[in-house]
Short mmCIF file of N, CA and C in Angstrom, two decimals:
data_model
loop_
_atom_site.label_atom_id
_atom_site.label_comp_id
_atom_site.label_asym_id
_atom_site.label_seq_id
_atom_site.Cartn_x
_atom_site.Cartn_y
_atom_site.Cartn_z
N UNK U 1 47.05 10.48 40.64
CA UNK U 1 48.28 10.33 41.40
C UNK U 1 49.34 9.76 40.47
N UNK U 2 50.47 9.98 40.12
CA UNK U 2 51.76 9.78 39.84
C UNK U 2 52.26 8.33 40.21
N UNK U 3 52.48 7.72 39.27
CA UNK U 3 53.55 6.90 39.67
C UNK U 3 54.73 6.80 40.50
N UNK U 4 55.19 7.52 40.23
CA UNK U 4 56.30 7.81 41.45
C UNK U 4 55.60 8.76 42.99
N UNK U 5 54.46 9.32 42.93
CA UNK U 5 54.33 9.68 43.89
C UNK U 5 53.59 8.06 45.04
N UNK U 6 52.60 7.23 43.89
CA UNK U 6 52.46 5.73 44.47
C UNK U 6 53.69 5.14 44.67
N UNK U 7 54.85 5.16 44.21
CA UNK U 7 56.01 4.54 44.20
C UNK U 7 56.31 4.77 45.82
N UNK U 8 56.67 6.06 46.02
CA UNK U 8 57.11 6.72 47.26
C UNK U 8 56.18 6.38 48.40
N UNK U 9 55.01 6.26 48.37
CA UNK U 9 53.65 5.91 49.41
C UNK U 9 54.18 4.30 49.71
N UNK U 10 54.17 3.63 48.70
CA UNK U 10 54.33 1.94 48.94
C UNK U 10 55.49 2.00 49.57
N UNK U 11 56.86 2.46 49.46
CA UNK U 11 58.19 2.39 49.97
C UNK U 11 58.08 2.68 51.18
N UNK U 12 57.76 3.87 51.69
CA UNK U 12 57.53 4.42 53.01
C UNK U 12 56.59 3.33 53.87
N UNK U 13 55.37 2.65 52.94
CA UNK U 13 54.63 1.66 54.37
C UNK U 13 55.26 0.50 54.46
N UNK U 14 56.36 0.10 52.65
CA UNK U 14 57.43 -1.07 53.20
C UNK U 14 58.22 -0.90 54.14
N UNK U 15 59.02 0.45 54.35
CA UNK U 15 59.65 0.35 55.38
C UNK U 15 58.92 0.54 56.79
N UNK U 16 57.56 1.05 57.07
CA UNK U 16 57.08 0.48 58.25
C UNK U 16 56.79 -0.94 57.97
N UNK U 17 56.26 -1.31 57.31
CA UNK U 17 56.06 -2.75 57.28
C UNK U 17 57.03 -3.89 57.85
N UNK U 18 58.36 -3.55 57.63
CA UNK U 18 59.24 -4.44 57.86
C UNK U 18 59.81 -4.24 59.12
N UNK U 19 59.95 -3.22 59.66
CA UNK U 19 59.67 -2.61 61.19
C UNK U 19 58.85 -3.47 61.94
N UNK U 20 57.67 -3.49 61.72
CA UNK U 20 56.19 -4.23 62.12
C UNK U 20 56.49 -5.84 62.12
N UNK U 21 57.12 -6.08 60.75
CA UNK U 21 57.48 -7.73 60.99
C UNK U 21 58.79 -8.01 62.01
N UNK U 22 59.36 -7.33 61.83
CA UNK U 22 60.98 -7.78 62.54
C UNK U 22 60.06 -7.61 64.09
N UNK U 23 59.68 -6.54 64.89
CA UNK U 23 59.59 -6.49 66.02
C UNK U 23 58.61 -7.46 66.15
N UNK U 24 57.51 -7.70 65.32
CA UNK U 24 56.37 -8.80 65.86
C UNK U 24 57.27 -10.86 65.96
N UNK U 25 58.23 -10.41 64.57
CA UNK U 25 58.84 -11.79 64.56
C UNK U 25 59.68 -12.06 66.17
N UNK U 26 60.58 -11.50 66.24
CA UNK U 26 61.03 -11.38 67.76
C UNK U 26 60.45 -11.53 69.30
N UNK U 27 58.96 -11.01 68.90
CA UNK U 27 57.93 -10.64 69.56
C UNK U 27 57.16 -12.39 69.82
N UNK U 28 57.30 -12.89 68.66
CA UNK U 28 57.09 -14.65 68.53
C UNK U 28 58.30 -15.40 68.94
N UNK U 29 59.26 -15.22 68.60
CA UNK U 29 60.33 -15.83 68.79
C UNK U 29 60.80 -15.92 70.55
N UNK U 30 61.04 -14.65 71.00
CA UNK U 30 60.86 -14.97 72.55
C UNK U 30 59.51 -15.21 73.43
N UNK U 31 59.02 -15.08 72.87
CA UNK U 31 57.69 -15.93 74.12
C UNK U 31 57.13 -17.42 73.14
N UNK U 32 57.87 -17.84 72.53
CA UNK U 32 57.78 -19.46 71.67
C UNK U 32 56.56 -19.49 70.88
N UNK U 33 56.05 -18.11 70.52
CA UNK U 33 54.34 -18.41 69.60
C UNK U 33 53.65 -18.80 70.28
N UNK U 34 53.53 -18.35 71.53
CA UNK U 34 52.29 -19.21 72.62
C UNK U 34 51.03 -18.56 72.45
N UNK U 35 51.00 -16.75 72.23
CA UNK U 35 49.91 -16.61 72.29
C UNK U 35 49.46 -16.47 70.86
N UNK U 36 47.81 -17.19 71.08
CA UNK U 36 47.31 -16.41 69.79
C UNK U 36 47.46 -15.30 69.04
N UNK U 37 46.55 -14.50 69.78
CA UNK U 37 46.23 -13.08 69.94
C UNK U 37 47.44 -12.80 68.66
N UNK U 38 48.88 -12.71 69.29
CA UNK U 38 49.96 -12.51 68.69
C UNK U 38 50.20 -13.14 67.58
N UNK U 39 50.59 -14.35 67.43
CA UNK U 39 50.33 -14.88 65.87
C UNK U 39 49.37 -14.74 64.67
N UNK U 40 47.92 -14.44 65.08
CA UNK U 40 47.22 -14.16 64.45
C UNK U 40 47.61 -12.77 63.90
N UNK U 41 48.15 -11.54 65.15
CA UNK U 41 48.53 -10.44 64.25
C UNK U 41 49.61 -10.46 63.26
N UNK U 42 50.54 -11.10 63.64
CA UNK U 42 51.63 -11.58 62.29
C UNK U 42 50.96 -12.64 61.59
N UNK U 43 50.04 -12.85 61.16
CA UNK U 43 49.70 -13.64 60.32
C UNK U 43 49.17 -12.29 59.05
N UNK U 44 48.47 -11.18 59.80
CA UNK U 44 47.56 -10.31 59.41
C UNK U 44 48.49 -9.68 58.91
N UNK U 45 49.90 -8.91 59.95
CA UNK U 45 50.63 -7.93 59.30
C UNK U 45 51.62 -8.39 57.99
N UNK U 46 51.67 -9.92 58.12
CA UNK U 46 53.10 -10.78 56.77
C UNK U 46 52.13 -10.62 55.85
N UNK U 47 50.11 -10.67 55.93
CA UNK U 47 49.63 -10.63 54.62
C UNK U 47 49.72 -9.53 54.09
N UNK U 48 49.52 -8.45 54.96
CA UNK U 48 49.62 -6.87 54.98
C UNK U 48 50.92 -6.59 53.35
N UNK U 49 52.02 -7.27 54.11
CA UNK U 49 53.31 -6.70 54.07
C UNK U 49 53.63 -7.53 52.75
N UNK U 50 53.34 -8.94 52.22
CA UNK U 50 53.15 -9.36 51.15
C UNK U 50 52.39 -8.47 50.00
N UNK U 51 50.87 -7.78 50.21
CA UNK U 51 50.29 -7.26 49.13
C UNK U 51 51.02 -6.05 49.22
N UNK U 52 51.88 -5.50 49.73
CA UNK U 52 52.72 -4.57 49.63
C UNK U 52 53.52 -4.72 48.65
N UNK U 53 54.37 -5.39 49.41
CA UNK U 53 55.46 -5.93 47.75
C UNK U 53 54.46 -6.36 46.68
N UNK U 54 53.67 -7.17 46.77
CA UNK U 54 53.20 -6.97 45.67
C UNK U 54 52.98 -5.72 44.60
N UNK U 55 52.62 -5.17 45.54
CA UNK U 55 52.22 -3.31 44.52
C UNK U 55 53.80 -2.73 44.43
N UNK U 56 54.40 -2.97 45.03
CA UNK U 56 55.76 -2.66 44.75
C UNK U 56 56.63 -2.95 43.59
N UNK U 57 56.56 -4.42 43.54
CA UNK U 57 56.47 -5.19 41.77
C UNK U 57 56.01 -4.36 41.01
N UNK U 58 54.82 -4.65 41.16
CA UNK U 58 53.55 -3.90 40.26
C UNK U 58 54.11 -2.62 39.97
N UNK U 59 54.27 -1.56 40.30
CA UNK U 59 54.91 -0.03 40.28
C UNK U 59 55.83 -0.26 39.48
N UNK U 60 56.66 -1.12 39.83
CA UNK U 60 58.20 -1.51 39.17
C UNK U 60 58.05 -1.88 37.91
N UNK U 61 57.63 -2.91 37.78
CA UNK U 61 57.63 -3.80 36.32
C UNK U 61 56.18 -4.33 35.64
N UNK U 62 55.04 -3.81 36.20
CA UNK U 62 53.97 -3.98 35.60
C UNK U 62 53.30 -5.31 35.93
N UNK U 63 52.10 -5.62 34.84
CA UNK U 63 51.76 -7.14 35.49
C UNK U 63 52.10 -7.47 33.86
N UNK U 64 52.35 -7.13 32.46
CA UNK U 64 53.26 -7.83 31.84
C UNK U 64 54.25 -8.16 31.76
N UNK U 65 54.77 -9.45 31.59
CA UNK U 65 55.81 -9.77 31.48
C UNK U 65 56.57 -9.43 32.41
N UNK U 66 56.30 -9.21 33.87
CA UNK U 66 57.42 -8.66 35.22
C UNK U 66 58.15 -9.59 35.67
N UNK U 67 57.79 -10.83 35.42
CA UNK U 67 59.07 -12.14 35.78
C UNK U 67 60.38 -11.65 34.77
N UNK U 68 59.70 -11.57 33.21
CA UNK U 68 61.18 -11.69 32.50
C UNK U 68 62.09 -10.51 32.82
N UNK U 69 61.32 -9.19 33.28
CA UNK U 69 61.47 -7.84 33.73
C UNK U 69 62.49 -7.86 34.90
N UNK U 70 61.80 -8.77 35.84
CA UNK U 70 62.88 -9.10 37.07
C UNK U 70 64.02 -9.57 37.03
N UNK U 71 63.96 -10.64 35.97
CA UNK U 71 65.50 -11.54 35.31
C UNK U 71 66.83 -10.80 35.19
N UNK U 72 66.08 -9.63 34.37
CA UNK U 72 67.15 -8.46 34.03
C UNK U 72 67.76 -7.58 34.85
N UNK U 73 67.40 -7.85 36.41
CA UNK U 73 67.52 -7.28 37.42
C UNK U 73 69.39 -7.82 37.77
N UNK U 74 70.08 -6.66 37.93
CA UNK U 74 71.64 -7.24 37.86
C UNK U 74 72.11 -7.43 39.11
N UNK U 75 71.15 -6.56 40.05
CA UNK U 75 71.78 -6.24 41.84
C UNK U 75 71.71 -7.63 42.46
N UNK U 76 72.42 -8.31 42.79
CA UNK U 76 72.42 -9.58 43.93
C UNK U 76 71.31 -9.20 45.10
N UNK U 77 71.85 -8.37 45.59
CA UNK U 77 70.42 -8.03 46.58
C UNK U 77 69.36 -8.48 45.96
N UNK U 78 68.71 -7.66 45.40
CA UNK U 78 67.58 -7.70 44.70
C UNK U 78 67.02 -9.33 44.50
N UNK U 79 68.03 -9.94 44.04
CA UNK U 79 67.79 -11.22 43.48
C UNK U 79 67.74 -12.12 44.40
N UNK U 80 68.60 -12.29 45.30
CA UNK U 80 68.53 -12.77 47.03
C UNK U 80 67.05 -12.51 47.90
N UNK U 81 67.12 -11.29 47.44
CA UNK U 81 65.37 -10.44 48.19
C UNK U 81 64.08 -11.33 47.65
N UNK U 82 64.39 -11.74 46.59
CA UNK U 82 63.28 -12.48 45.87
C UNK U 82 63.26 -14.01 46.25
N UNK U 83 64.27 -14.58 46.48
CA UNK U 83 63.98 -15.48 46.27
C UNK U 83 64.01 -16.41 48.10
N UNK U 84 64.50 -15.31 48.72
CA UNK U 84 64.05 -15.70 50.71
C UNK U 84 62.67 -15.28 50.65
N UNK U 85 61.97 -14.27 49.79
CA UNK U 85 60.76 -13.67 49.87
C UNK U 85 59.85 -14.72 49.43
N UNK U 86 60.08 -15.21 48.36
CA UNK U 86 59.43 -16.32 47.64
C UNK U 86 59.50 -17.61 48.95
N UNK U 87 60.52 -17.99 49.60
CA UNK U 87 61.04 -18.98 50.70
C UNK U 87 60.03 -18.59 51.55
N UNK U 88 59.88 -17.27 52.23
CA UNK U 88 59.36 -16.84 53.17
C UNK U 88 57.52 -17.63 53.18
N UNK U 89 57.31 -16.57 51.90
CA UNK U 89 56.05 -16.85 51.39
C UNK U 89 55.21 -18.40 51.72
N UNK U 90 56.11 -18.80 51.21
CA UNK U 90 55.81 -20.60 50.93
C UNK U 90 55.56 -21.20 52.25
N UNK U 91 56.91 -20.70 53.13
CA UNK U 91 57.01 -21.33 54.47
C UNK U 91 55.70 -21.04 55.40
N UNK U 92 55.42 -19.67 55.30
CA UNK U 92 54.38 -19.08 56.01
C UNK U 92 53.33 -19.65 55.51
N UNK U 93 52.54 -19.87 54.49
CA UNK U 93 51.68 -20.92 53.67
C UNK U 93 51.41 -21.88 54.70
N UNK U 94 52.42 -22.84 54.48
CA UNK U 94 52.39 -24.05 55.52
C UNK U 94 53.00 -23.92 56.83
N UNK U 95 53.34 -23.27 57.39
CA UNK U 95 53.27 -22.99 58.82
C UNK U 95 52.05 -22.40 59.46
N UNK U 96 51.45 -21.85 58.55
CA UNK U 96 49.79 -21.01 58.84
C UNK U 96 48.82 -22.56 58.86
N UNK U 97 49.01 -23.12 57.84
CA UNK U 97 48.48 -24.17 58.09
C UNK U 97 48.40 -25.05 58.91
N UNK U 98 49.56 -25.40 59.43
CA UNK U 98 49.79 -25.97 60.30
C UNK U 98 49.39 -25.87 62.07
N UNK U 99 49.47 -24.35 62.10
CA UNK U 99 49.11 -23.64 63.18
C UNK U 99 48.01 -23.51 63.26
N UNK U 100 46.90 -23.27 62.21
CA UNK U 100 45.33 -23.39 62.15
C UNK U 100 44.73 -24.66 62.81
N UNK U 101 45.65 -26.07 62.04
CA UNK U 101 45.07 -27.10 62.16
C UNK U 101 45.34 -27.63 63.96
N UNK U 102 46.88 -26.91 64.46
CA UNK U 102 47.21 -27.55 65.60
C UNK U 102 46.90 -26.65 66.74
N UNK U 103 46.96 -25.06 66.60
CA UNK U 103 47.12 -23.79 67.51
C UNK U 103 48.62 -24.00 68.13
N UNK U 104 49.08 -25.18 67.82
CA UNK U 104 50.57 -24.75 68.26
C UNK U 104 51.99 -24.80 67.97
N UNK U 105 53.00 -24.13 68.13
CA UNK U 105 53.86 -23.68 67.28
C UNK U 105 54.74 -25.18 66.63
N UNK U 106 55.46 -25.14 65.96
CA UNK U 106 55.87 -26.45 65.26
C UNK U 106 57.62 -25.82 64.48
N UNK U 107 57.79 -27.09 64.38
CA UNK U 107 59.43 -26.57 63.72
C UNK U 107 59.22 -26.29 62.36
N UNK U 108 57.73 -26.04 61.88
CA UNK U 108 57.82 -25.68 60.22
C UNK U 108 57.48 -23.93 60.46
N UNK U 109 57.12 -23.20 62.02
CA UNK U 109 57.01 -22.26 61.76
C UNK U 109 58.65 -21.85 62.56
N UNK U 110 59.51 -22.27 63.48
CA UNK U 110 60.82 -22.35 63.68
C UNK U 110 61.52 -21.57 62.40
N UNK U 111 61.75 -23.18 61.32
CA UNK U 111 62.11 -22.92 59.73
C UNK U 111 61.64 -21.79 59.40
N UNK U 112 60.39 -21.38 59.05
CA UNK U 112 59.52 -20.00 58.89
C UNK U 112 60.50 -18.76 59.14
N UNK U 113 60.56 -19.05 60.62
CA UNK U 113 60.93 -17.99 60.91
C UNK U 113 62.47 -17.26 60.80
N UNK U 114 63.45 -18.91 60.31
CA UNK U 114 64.93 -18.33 60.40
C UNK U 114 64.74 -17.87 58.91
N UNK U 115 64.39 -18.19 58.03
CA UNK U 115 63.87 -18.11 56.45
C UNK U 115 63.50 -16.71 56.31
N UNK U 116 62.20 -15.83 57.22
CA UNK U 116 62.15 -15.03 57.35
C UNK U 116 62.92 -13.26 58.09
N UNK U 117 64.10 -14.42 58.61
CA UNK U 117 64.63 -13.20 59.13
C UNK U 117 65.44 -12.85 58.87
N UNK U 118 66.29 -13.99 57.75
CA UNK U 118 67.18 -13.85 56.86
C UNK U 118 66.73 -12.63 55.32
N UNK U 119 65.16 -13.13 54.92
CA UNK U 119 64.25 -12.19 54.30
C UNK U 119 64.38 -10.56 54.59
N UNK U 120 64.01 -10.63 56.19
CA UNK U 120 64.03 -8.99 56.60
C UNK U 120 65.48 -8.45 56.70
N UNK U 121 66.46 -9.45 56.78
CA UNK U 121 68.20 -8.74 56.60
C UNK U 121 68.06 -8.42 55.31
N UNK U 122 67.62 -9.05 54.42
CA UNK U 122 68.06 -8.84 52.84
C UNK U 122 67.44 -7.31 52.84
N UNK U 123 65.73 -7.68 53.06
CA UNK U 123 65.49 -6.64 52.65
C UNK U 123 66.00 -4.86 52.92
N UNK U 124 66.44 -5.14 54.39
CA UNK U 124 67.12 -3.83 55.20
C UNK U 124 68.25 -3.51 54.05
N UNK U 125 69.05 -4.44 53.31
CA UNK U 125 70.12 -4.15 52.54
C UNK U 125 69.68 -3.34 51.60
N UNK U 126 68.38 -4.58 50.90
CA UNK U 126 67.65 -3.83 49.50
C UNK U 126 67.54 -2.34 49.84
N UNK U 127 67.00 -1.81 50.90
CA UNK U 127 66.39 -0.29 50.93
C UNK U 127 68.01 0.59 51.78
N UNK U 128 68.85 -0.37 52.61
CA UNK U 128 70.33 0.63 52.50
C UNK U 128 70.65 0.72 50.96
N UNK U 129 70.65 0.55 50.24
CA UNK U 129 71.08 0.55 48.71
C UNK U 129 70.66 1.55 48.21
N UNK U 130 69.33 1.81 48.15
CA UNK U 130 68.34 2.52 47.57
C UNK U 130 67.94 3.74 48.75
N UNK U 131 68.70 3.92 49.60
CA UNK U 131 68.40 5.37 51.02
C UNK U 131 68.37 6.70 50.47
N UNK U 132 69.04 6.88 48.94
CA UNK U 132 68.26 8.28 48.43
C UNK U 132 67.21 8.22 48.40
N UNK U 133 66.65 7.82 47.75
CA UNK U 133 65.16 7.61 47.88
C UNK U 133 64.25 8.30 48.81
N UNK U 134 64.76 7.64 49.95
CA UNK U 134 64.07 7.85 51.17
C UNK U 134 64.43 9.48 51.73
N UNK U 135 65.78 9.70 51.12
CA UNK U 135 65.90 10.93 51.47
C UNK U 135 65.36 11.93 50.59
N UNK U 136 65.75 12.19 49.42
CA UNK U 136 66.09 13.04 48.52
C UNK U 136 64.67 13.55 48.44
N UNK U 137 65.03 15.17 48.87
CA UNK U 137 63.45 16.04 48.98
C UNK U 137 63.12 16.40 47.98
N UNK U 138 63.40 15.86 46.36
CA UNK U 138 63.08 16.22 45.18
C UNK U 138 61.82 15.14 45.45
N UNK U 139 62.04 13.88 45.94
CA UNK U 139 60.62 12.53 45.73
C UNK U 139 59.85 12.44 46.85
N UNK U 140 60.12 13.73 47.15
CA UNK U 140 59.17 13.77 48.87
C UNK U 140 57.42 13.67 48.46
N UNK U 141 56.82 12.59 49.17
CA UNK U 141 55.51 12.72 48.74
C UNK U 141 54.61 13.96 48.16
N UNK U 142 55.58 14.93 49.04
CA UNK U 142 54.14 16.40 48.97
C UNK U 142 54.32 17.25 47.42
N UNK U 143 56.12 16.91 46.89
CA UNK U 143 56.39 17.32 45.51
C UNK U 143 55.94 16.42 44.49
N UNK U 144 55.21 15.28 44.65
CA UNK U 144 55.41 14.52 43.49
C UNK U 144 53.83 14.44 42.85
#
């Protein structure tokens, strides 16, 4: 398989992915994280959606040297995307924790969550930026 045809596979389940988080985050946000059931699946789909980007990196800039790779990155988006993502990451860390130890919701998953939804605006920008992509039937999975 092609690099760019993996390129195009990871993009397409990021953008379900972030679909999946925004409606599940909302999905927490109005009923206050009460039920399990539900948090546990956004616990499952943010890990989901993390080793995503991860391979997304990965595709992009390799596993050498992809920090200094990223540096050189000029788009504000991009650079914004990283670093609510990195925010996100962290927060969810210890809000998971927190929620393990208590089962109930707390103002570190609150924080979490405005952190994160600021994350899923960026990212909607990152991929309006980049919407050839998504279009252009030259990188359509079935040609590549």
């Amino acid at each position: 398989m092609t690099k760019a045809k993996k390129l195009k596979i990871c993009d397409w389940l990021l953008l379900v992915a972030v679909v999946v988080m925004l409606v599940s985050s909302i999905q927490l946000e109005a009923t206050g994280s009460r039920a399990v059931l539900w948090v546990c699946l956004h616990i499952i789909v943010g890990c989901l959606f993390f080793a995503n980007i991860i391979w997304h990196l990965y595709l992009h800039f390799g596993w050498k040297s992809w920090l200094k790779k990223f540096r050189k990155q000029k788009s504000f988006i991009t650079r914004w995307l990283a670093v609510f993502g990195l925010l996100t990451l962290i927060s969810a860390i210890v809000a998971s924790a927190h929620w393990i130890g208590s089962w109930t919701h707390s103002s570190l998953g609150g924080v979490h969550g405005k952190i994160g939804f600021i994350f899923i605006a960026i990212a909607i920008g990152h991929t309006v930026k980049r919407i050839k992509f998504f279009k252009n039937k030259r990188n359509s999975i079935q040609n590549t």
